[in-house]
PDB file of C-alpha atoms and ligand atoms in Angstrom:
ATOM      1  CA  UNK A   1      25.016  43.037 -15.077  1.00 57.00           C
ATOM      2  CA  UNK A   2      24.983  39.014 -15.344  1.00 63.00           C
ATOM      3  CA  UNK A   3      21.118  37.709 -16.090  1.00 67.00           C
ATOM      4  CA  UNK A   4      19.645  34.502 -14.869  1.00 90.00           C
ATOM      5  CA  UNK A   5      17.562  32.508 -16.603  1.00 94.00           C
ATOM      6  CA  UNK A   6      14.955  30.987 -14.523  1.00 94.00           C
ATOM      7  CA  UNK A   7      14.474  28.026 -16.251  1.00 95.00           C
ATOM      8  CA  UNK A   8      18.445  26.876 -15.426  1.00 95.00           C
ATOM      9  CA  UNK A   9      18.049  27.407 -11.658  1.00 96.00           C
ATOM     10  CA  UNK A  10      18.055  25.052  -9.130  1.00 97.00           C
ATOM     11  CA  UNK A  11      14.953  23.742  -7.513  1.00 95.00           C
ATOM     12  CA  UNK A  12      14.337  21.408  -4.392  1.00 92.00           C
ATOM     13  CA  UNK A  13      11.603  19.236  -5.931  1.00 86.00           C
ATOM     14  CA  UNK A  14      10.934  17.200  -2.052  1.00 83.00           C
ATOM     15  CA  UNK A  15      14.139  15.321  -0.948  1.00 82.00           C
ATOM     16  CA  UNK A  16      15.500  16.011  -4.805  1.00 85.00           C
ATOM     17  CA  UNK A  17      17.867  18.983  -5.322  1.00 91.00           C
ATOM     18  CA  UNK A  18      16.999  19.554  -9.268  1.00 94.00           C
ATOM     19  CA  UNK A  19      19.894  21.929 -11.319  1.00 97.00           C
ATOM     20  CA  UNK A  20      17.580  22.929 -13.063  1.00 96.00           C
ATOM     21  CA  UNK A  21      13.896  23.139 -14.202  1.00 95.00           C
ATOM     22  CA  UNK A  22      14.055  21.655 -17.545  1.00 96.00           C
ATOM     23  CA  UNK A  23      12.299  18.130 -17.268  1.00 94.00           C
ATOM     24  CA  UNK A  24      12.306  15.526 -19.822  1.00 95.00           C
ATOM     25  CA  UNK A  25       8.124  14.317 -19.865  1.00 92.00           C
ATOM     26  CA  UNK A  26       7.597  11.116 -20.292  1.00 91.00           C
ATOM     27  CA  UNK A  27       7.314  10.126 -23.957  1.00 94.00           C
ATOM     28  CA  UNK A  28       5.387   6.994 -25.318  1.00 93.00           C
ATOM     29  CA  UNK A  29       8.333   5.532 -28.129  1.00 94.00           C
ATOM     30  CA  UNK A  30       6.739   2.863 -28.439  1.00 94.00           C
ATOM     31  CA  UNK A  31      10.586   0.769 -28.715  1.00 95.00           C
ATOM     32  CA  UNK A  32      10.341  -2.093 -26.282  1.00 97.00           C
ATOM     33  CA  UNK A  33       9.841  -5.762 -27.575  1.00 97.00           C
ATOM     34  CA  UNK A  34       7.642  -8.129 -25.816  1.00 93.00           C
ATOM     35  CA  UNK A  35       7.094  -5.035 -22.821  1.00 96.00           C
ATOM     36  CA  UNK A  36      10.753  -5.268 -22.937  1.00 97.00           C
ATOM     37  CA  UNK A  37      12.816  -1.789 -23.358  1.00 97.00           C
ATOM     38  CA  UNK A  38      15.569  -2.657 -25.230  1.00 97.00           C
ATOM     39  CA  UNK A  39      19.683  -1.819 -24.727  1.00 96.00           C
ATOM     40  CA  UNK A  40      19.125   1.105 -27.152  1.00 96.00           C
ATOM     41  CA  UNK A  41      16.881   2.665 -24.974  1.00 97.00           C
ATOM     42  CA  UNK A  42      20.279   3.115 -22.431  1.00 97.00           C
ATOM     43  CA  UNK A  43      21.699   5.111 -24.429  1.00 97.00           C
ATOM     44  CA  UNK A  44      18.118   7.639 -25.932  1.00 97.00           C
ATOM     45  CA  UNK A  45      17.796   7.864 -22.078  1.00 97.00           C
ATOM     46  CA  UNK A  46      21.877   8.881 -21.059  1.00 98.00           C
ATOM     47  CA  UNK A  47      21.999  10.811 -24.567  1.00 98.00           C
ATOM     48  CA  UNK A  48      19.226  13.328 -22.560  1.00 98.00           C
ATOM     49  CA  UNK A  49      20.409  13.420 -19.033  1.00 97.00           C
ATOM     50  CA  UNK A  50      21.947  15.971 -17.422  1.00 97.00           C
ATOM     51  CA  UNK A  51      23.708  16.828 -13.876  1.00 97.00           C
ATOM     52  CA  UNK A  52      20.821  17.582 -11.674  1.00 96.00           C
ATOM     53  CA  UNK A  53      18.286  17.036 -14.002  1.00 95.00           C
ATOM     54  CA  UNK A  54      15.027  15.074 -14.284  1.00 93.00           C
ATOM     55  CA  UNK A  55      13.737  12.709 -16.061  1.00 93.00           C
ATOM     56  CA  UNK A  56      10.565  10.438 -16.585  1.00 91.00           C
ATOM     57  CA  UNK A  57      10.536   7.489 -18.163  1.00 93.00           C
ATOM     58  CA  UNK A  58       7.916   6.478 -21.136  1.00 93.00           C
ATOM     59  CA  UNK A  59       4.452   5.201 -19.592  1.00 93.00           C
ATOM     60  CA  UNK A  60       5.216   1.409 -18.571  1.00 95.00           C
ATOM     61  CA  UNK A  61       2.643  -0.946 -17.906  1.00 95.00           C
ATOM     62  CA  UNK A  62       1.395  -2.322 -14.817  1.00 95.00           C
ATOM     63  CA  UNK A  63       0.534  -5.380 -16.238  1.00 96.00           C
ATOM     64  CA  UNK A  64      -0.511  -7.625 -19.004  1.00 95.00           C
ATOM     65  CA  UNK A  65      -3.358  -5.857 -19.403  1.00 95.00           C
ATOM     66  CA  UNK A  66      -2.705  -2.350 -19.183  1.00 94.00           C
ATOM     67  CA  UNK A  67      -1.609  -1.903 -22.570  1.00 92.00           C
ATOM     68  CA  UNK A  68      -3.397  -0.045 -25.835  1.00 89.00           C
ATOM     69  CA  UNK A  69      -0.430   0.306 -27.466  1.00 89.00           C
ATOM     70  CA  UNK A  70       2.282  -1.643 -29.730  1.00 93.00           C
ATOM     71  CA  UNK A  71       5.842  -2.141 -28.206  1.00 96.00           C
ATOM     72  CA  UNK A  72       5.680  -0.213 -24.708  1.00 96.00           C
ATOM     73  CA  UNK A  73       7.614  -1.352 -22.341  1.00 97.00           C
ATOM     74  CA  UNK A  74       6.416  -2.754 -18.807  1.00 97.00           C
ATOM     75  CA  UNK A  75       7.532  -3.661 -15.625  1.00 95.00           C
ATOM     76  CA  UNK A  76       5.740  -6.367 -13.571  1.00 96.00           C
ATOM     77  CA  UNK A  77       8.336  -9.301 -14.718  1.00 97.00           C
ATOM     78  CA  UNK A  78      11.521  -9.963 -13.766  1.00 97.00           C
ATOM     79  CA  UNK A  79      13.181  -9.787 -17.078  1.00 97.00           C
ATOM     80  CA  UNK A  80      11.508  -6.341 -17.408  1.00 97.00           C
ATOM     81  CA  UNK A  81      12.950  -5.133 -14.417  1.00 95.00           C
ATOM     82  CA  UNK A  82      16.493  -6.635 -15.623  1.00 96.00           C
ATOM     83  CA  UNK A  83      16.078  -4.606 -18.488  1.00 97.00           C
ATOM     84  CA  UNK A  84      15.549  -0.938 -16.834  1.00 96.00           C
ATOM     85  CA  UNK A  85      18.328  -1.700 -14.818  1.00 95.00           C
ATOM     86  CA  UNK A  86      21.037  -0.611 -16.478  1.00 96.00           C
ATOM     87  CA  UNK A  87      18.688   2.119 -18.110  1.00 96.00           C
ATOM     88  CA  UNK A  88      18.094   3.649 -14.804  1.00 94.00           C
ATOM     89  CA  UNK A  89      21.819   3.256 -13.865  1.00 95.00           C
ATOM     90  CA  UNK A  90      23.191   4.872 -16.669  1.00 96.00           C
ATOM     91  CA  UNK A  91      21.085   8.042 -15.612  1.00 95.00           C
ATOM     92  CA  UNK A  92      22.490   7.581 -12.377  1.00 94.00           C
ATOM     93  CA  UNK A  93      26.783   7.950 -13.550  1.00 96.00           C
ATOM     94  CA  UNK A  94      25.654  11.159 -15.329  1.00 97.00           C
ATOM     95  CA  UNK A  95      24.100  12.588 -12.376  1.00 96.00           C
ATOM     96  CA  UNK A  96      20.538  12.467 -13.414  1.00 95.00           C
ATOM     97  CA  UNK A  97      17.214  11.456 -11.425  1.00 92.00           C
ATOM     98  CA  UNK A  98      15.085   8.633 -13.019  1.00 92.00           C
ATOM     99  CA  UNK A  99      11.182   8.339 -12.353  1.00 89.00           C
ATOM    100  CA  UNK A 100       9.605   5.328 -13.769  1.00 89.00           C
ATOM    101  CA  UNK A 101       5.941   6.691 -15.114  1.00 90.00           C
ATOM    102  CA  UNK A 102       3.970   3.975 -14.104  1.00 89.00           C
ATOM    103  CA  UNK A 103       0.594   3.566 -15.880  1.00 89.00           C
ATOM    104  CA  UNK A 104      -2.874   1.151 -16.733  1.00 90.00           C
ATOM    105  CA  UNK A 105      -4.104   2.312 -19.981  1.00 88.00           C
ATOM    106  CA  UNK A 106      -7.784   0.857 -18.848  1.00 89.00           C
ATOM    107  CA  UNK A 107     -10.125   0.984 -22.105  1.00 87.00           C
ATOM    108  CA  UNK A 108      -7.869   3.006 -24.378  1.00 87.00           C
ATOM    109  CA  UNK A 109      -7.058  -0.151 -25.838  1.00 90.00           C
ATOM    110  CA  UNK A 110      -8.172  -3.350 -28.271  1.00 90.00           C
ATOM    111  CA  UNK A 111      -8.711  -6.893 -27.259  1.00 91.00           C
ATOM    112  CA  UNK A 112      -5.159  -7.296 -29.532  1.00 91.00           C
ATOM    113  CA  UNK A 113      -3.059  -5.759 -26.528  1.00 93.00           C
ATOM    114  CA  UNK A 114      -5.118  -7.822 -24.258  1.00 95.00           C
ATOM    115  CA  UNK A 115      -3.932 -11.163 -23.222  1.00 94.00           C
ATOM    116  CA  UNK A 116      -6.176 -14.444 -24.698  1.00 95.00           C
ATOM    117  CA  UNK A 117      -7.445 -11.149 -26.905  1.00 95.00           C
ATOM    118  CA  UNK A 118     -10.444 -10.523 -23.942  1.00 96.00           C
ATOM    119  CA  UNK A 119     -12.040  -7.006 -24.028  1.00 95.00           C
ATOM    120  CA  UNK A 120      -9.778  -4.581 -22.180  1.00 93.00           C
ATOM    121  CA  UNK A 121     -11.494  -3.815 -18.381  1.00 92.00           C
ATOM    122  CA  UNK A 122     -13.012  -0.222 -17.366  1.00 89.00           C
ATOM    123  CA  UNK A 123     -14.782   0.875 -14.824  1.00 85.00           C
ATOM    124  CA  UNK A 124     -17.577   0.693 -17.494  1.00 86.00           C
ATOM    125  CA  UNK A 125     -18.464  -1.074 -20.761  1.00 89.00           C
ATOM    126  CA  UNK A 126     -19.368   1.874 -22.457  1.00 87.00           C
ATOM    127  CA  UNK A 127     -16.507   1.516 -25.390  1.00 84.00           C
ATOM    128  CA  UNK A 128     -14.026   5.020 -25.430  1.00 79.00           C
ATOM    129  CA  UNK A 129     -14.779   6.596 -28.807  1.00 74.00           C
ATOM    130  CA  UNK A 130     -13.524   7.315 -31.585  1.00 70.00           C
ATOM    131  CA  UNK A 131     -10.461   6.154 -31.230  1.00 69.00           C
ATOM    132  CA  UNK A 132      -6.887   7.617 -31.797  1.00 69.00           C
ATOM    133  CA  UNK A 133      -4.143   7.090 -34.924  1.00 66.00           C
ATOM    134  CA  UNK A 134      -6.328   4.943 -36.919  1.00 65.00           C
ATOM    135  CA  UNK A 135      -7.290   2.846 -33.638  1.00 67.00           C
ATOM    136  CA  UNK A 136     -10.697   1.951 -32.589  1.00 76.00           C
ATOM    137  CA  UNK A 137     -10.742   0.980 -28.830  1.00 86.00           C
ATOM    138  CA  UNK A 138     -12.688  -1.629 -27.963  1.00 89.00           C
ATOM    139  CA  UNK A 139     -15.736  -1.893 -25.872  1.00 91.00           C
ATOM    140  CA  UNK A 140     -14.615  -2.430 -22.352  1.00 91.00           C
ATOM    141  CA  UNK A 141     -15.230  -5.143 -19.433  1.00 93.00           C
ATOM    142  CA  UNK A 142     -17.055  -3.674 -16.838  1.00 92.00           C
ATOM    143  CA  UNK A 143     -14.054  -4.829 -13.765  1.00 90.00           C
ATOM    144  CA  UNK A 144     -16.573  -6.721 -10.826  1.00 91.00           C
ATOM    145  CA  UNK A 145     -15.963  -4.905  -7.144  1.00 89.00           C
ATOM    146  CA  UNK A 146     -13.724  -8.043  -5.893  1.00 93.00           C
ATOM    147  CA  UNK A 147     -11.600  -7.139  -9.234  1.00 91.00           C
ATOM    148  CA  UNK A 148     -10.260  -3.676  -8.009  1.00 88.00           C
ATOM    149  CA  UNK A 149      -8.171  -4.953  -5.324  1.00 89.00           C
ATOM    150  CA  UNK A 150      -6.040  -6.487  -8.156  1.00 92.00           C
ATOM    151  CA  UNK A 151      -5.223  -4.127  -9.948  1.00 90.00           C
ATOM    152  CA  UNK A 152      -4.174  -1.988  -6.928  1.00 88.00           C
ATOM    153  CA  UNK A 153      -2.009  -4.764  -6.063  1.00 91.00           C
ATOM    154  CA  UNK A 154      -0.357  -4.528  -9.647  1.00 93.00           C
ATOM    155  CA  UNK A 155       0.726  -0.917  -9.148  1.00 89.00           C
ATOM    156  CA  UNK A 156       1.944  -2.064  -5.788  1.00 87.00           C
ATOM    157  CA  UNK A 157       3.906  -4.668  -7.524  1.00 91.00           C
ATOM    158  CA  UNK A 158       5.170  -2.296 -10.542  1.00 92.00           C
ATOM    159  CA  UNK A 159       5.888   0.573  -7.564  1.00 87.00           C
ATOM    160  CA  UNK A 160       8.506  -2.704  -5.929  1.00 87.00           C
ATOM    161  CA  UNK A 161       9.928  -3.024  -9.180  1.00 92.00           C
ATOM    162  CA  UNK A 162      10.930   0.605 -10.609  1.00 90.00           C
ATOM    163  CA  UNK A 163      12.277   0.298  -6.608  1.00 87.00           C
ATOM    164  CA  UNK A 164      14.518  -2.675  -7.665  1.00 90.00           C
ATOM    165  CA  UNK A 165      15.293  -0.814 -10.805  1.00 91.00           C
ATOM    166  CA  UNK A 166      16.882   1.819  -8.919  1.00 84.00           C
ATOM    167  CA  UNK A 167      14.791   3.958 -10.076  1.00 68.00           C
ATOM    168  CA  UNK A 168      13.538   7.129  -7.634  1.00 65.00           C
ATOM    169  CA  UNK A 169      10.389   7.856  -7.358  1.00 62.00           C
ATOM    170  CA  UNK A 170       6.956   7.130  -9.562  1.00 61.00           C
ATOM    171  CA  UNK A 171       5.066   8.867 -11.597  1.00 65.00           C
ATOM    172  CA  UNK A 172       1.287   7.421 -11.981  1.00 67.00           C
ATOM    173  CA  UNK A 173      -0.761   8.004 -14.623  1.00 66.00           C
ATOM    174  CA  UNK A 174      -3.399   5.978 -15.132  1.00 62.00           C
ATOM    175  CA  UNK A 175      -6.567   6.288 -17.599  1.00 64.00           C
ATOM    176  CA  UNK A 176      -7.916   3.262 -15.460  1.00 66.00           C
ATOM    177  CA  UNK A 177      -8.234   4.705 -12.030  1.00 60.00           C
ATOM    178  CA  UNK A 178      -9.013   8.553 -13.379  1.00 59.00           C
ATOM    179  CA  UNK A 179     -12.195   7.198 -15.510  1.00 59.00           C
ATOM    180  CA  UNK A 180     -13.117   5.655 -11.533  1.00 59.00           C
ATOM    181  CA  UNK A 181     -12.912   9.570 -10.222  1.00 52.00           C
ATOM    182  CA  UNK A 182     -13.766  10.802 -12.874  1.00 50.00           C
ATOM    183  CA  UNK A 183     -10.101  13.310 -13.140  1.00 46.00           C
ATOM    184  CA  UNK A 184      -7.549  12.693 -15.396  1.00 46.00           C
ATOM    185  CA  UNK A 185      -4.920  11.371 -12.780  1.00 46.00           C
ATOM    186  CA  UNK A 186      -1.602  12.295 -14.567  1.00 47.00           C
ATOM    187  CA  UNK A 187      -1.389  15.592 -12.051  1.00 36.00           C
ATOM    188  CA  UNK A 188      -1.719  13.711  -9.495  1.00 37.00           C
ATOM    189  CA  UNK A 189       1.483  12.667 -10.341  1.00 38.00           C
ATOM    190  CA  UNK A 190       4.936  12.419  -8.085  1.00 40.00           C
ATOM    191  CA  UNK A 191       3.399   9.563  -5.714  1.00 42.00           C
ATOM    192  CA  UNK A 192       6.171   9.180  -3.322  1.00 39.00           C
ATOM    193  CA  UNK A 193       7.323   5.661  -3.984  1.00 39.00           C
ATOM    194  CA  UNK A 194       6.362   4.127  -0.367  1.00 38.00           C
ATOM    195  CA  UNK A 195       2.970   5.516  -0.241  1.00 40.00           C
ATOM    196  CA  UNK A 196       1.595   2.864  -2.349  1.00 41.00           C
ATOM    197  CA  UNK A 197       3.636   0.596  -1.016  1.00 41.00           C
ATOM    198  CA  UNK A 198       1.870   0.461   2.229  1.00 41.00           C
ATOM    199  CA  UNK A 199      -2.076  -2.113   2.094  1.00 37.00           C
TER     200      UNK A 199
HETATM  201  C1  LIG B 201       5.246  10.858 -28.373  1.00 50.39           C
HETATM  202  C2  LIG B 201       4.423  11.119 -27.666  1.00 50.39           C
HETATM  203  C3  LIG B 201       4.381  10.560 -26.213  1.00 50.39           C
HETATM  204  C4  LIG B 201       3.525  10.828 -25.153  1.00 50.39           C
HETATM  205  N1  LIG B 201       3.646   9.798 -23.701  1.00 50.39           N
HETATM  206  C5  LIG B 201       3.066  10.194 -23.118  1.00 50.39           C
HETATM  207  C6  LIG B 201       3.476   9.297 -21.878  1.00 50.39           C
HETATM  208  O1  LIG B 201       4.149   8.141 -21.869  1.00 50.39           O
HETATM  209  N2  LIG B 201       2.743   9.642 -20.416  1.00 50.39           N
HETATM  210  C7  LIG B 201       2.481  10.607 -20.541  1.00 50.39           C
HETATM  211  O2  LIG B 201       1.790  10.743 -19.251  1.00 50.39           O
HETATM  212  N3  LIG B 201       2.367  11.833 -21.294  1.00 50.39           N
HETATM  213  C8  LIG B 201       2.834  11.609 -22.760  1.00 50.39           C
HETATM  214  N4  LIG B 201       3.176  12.381 -23.798  1.00 50.39           N
HETATM  215  C9  LIG B 201       2.387  13.893 -23.194  1.00 50.39           C
HETATM  216  C10 LIG B 201       3.871  14.789 -22.922  1.00 50.39           C
HETATM  217  O3  LIG B 201       4.433  13.996 -22.302  1.00 50.39           O
HETATM  218  C11 LIG B 201       3.237  16.428 -22.823  1.00 50.39           C
HETATM  219  O4  LIG B 201       2.798  16.225 -21.570  1.00 50.39           O
HETATM  220  C12 LIG B 201       2.850  16.546 -23.829  1.00 50.39           C
HETATM  221  O5  LIG B 201       3.871  16.441 -25.266  1.00 50.39           O
HETATM  222  C13 LIG B 201       2.245  18.081 -23.537  1.00 50.39           C
HETATM  223  O6  LIG B 201       3.825  18.830 -23.126  1.00 50.39           O
HETATM  224  P1  LIG B 201       3.941  20.357 -24.460  1.00 50.39           P
HETATM  225  O7  LIG B 201       3.024  21.262 -23.625  1.00 50.39           O
HETATM  226  O8  LIG B 201       5.150  20.445 -23.314  1.00 50.39           O
HETATM  227  O9  LIG B 201       4.184  19.913 -25.547  1.00 50.39           O
HETATM  228  C14 LIG B 201       3.471  12.315 -24.807  1.00 50.39           C
HETATM  229  C15 LIG B 201       3.469  13.287 -26.129  1.00 50.39           C
HETATM  230  C16 LIG B 201       4.445  13.022 -26.738  1.00 50.39           C
HETATM  231  C17 LIG B 201       4.289  13.912 -28.507  1.00 50.39           C
END
């Protein structure tokens, strides 16, 4: 009798029909230059694409203040959108689905990654200690209430940019928002594209 491996059976995920259930998890590779994913990333994702398979991009910054690690990509500028387009296209050409994981690291950052060497932003001015992998996070600056809409706006722009780049969906990873609401926002994932585009 033929055996069926559950992992290799089709799955309907909302509007998406996956041919199997092996998903490429978001994996920060730190190979971007100046926030731009490089052409080698086209091959990287293409090699990992299967027909009807789902791939999630590495965590991708929504703004200048979103970064906390060297070499991570962004999706808030026109150039970044253009750099993502051929990557998404390569995945689509092989029949894969590509979601962009948009993120803001909040206080998991240091001044070296922040514009003008400023303190990272958070809902608190308490630093996150200890750091990991040789990084000591900087003492953050507590966001003023009137600054929060800007962060939400940045998420919306990043989502729009991901649509423009061809992504099917967004997957929100927000260490910054997590800190505000007290839960780790990663399992709130798979937010439908248009739900964060509405005002
Ligand atoms: C090198 C590396 C980079 C990662 N980058 C991200 C990331 O960008 N975004 C994210 O949500 N998770 C990231 N993760 C977490 C993975 O997506 C995954 O959840 C984790 O490895 C646990 O999966 P496992 O239980 O199958 O090992 C990363 C993990 C590793 C090892």
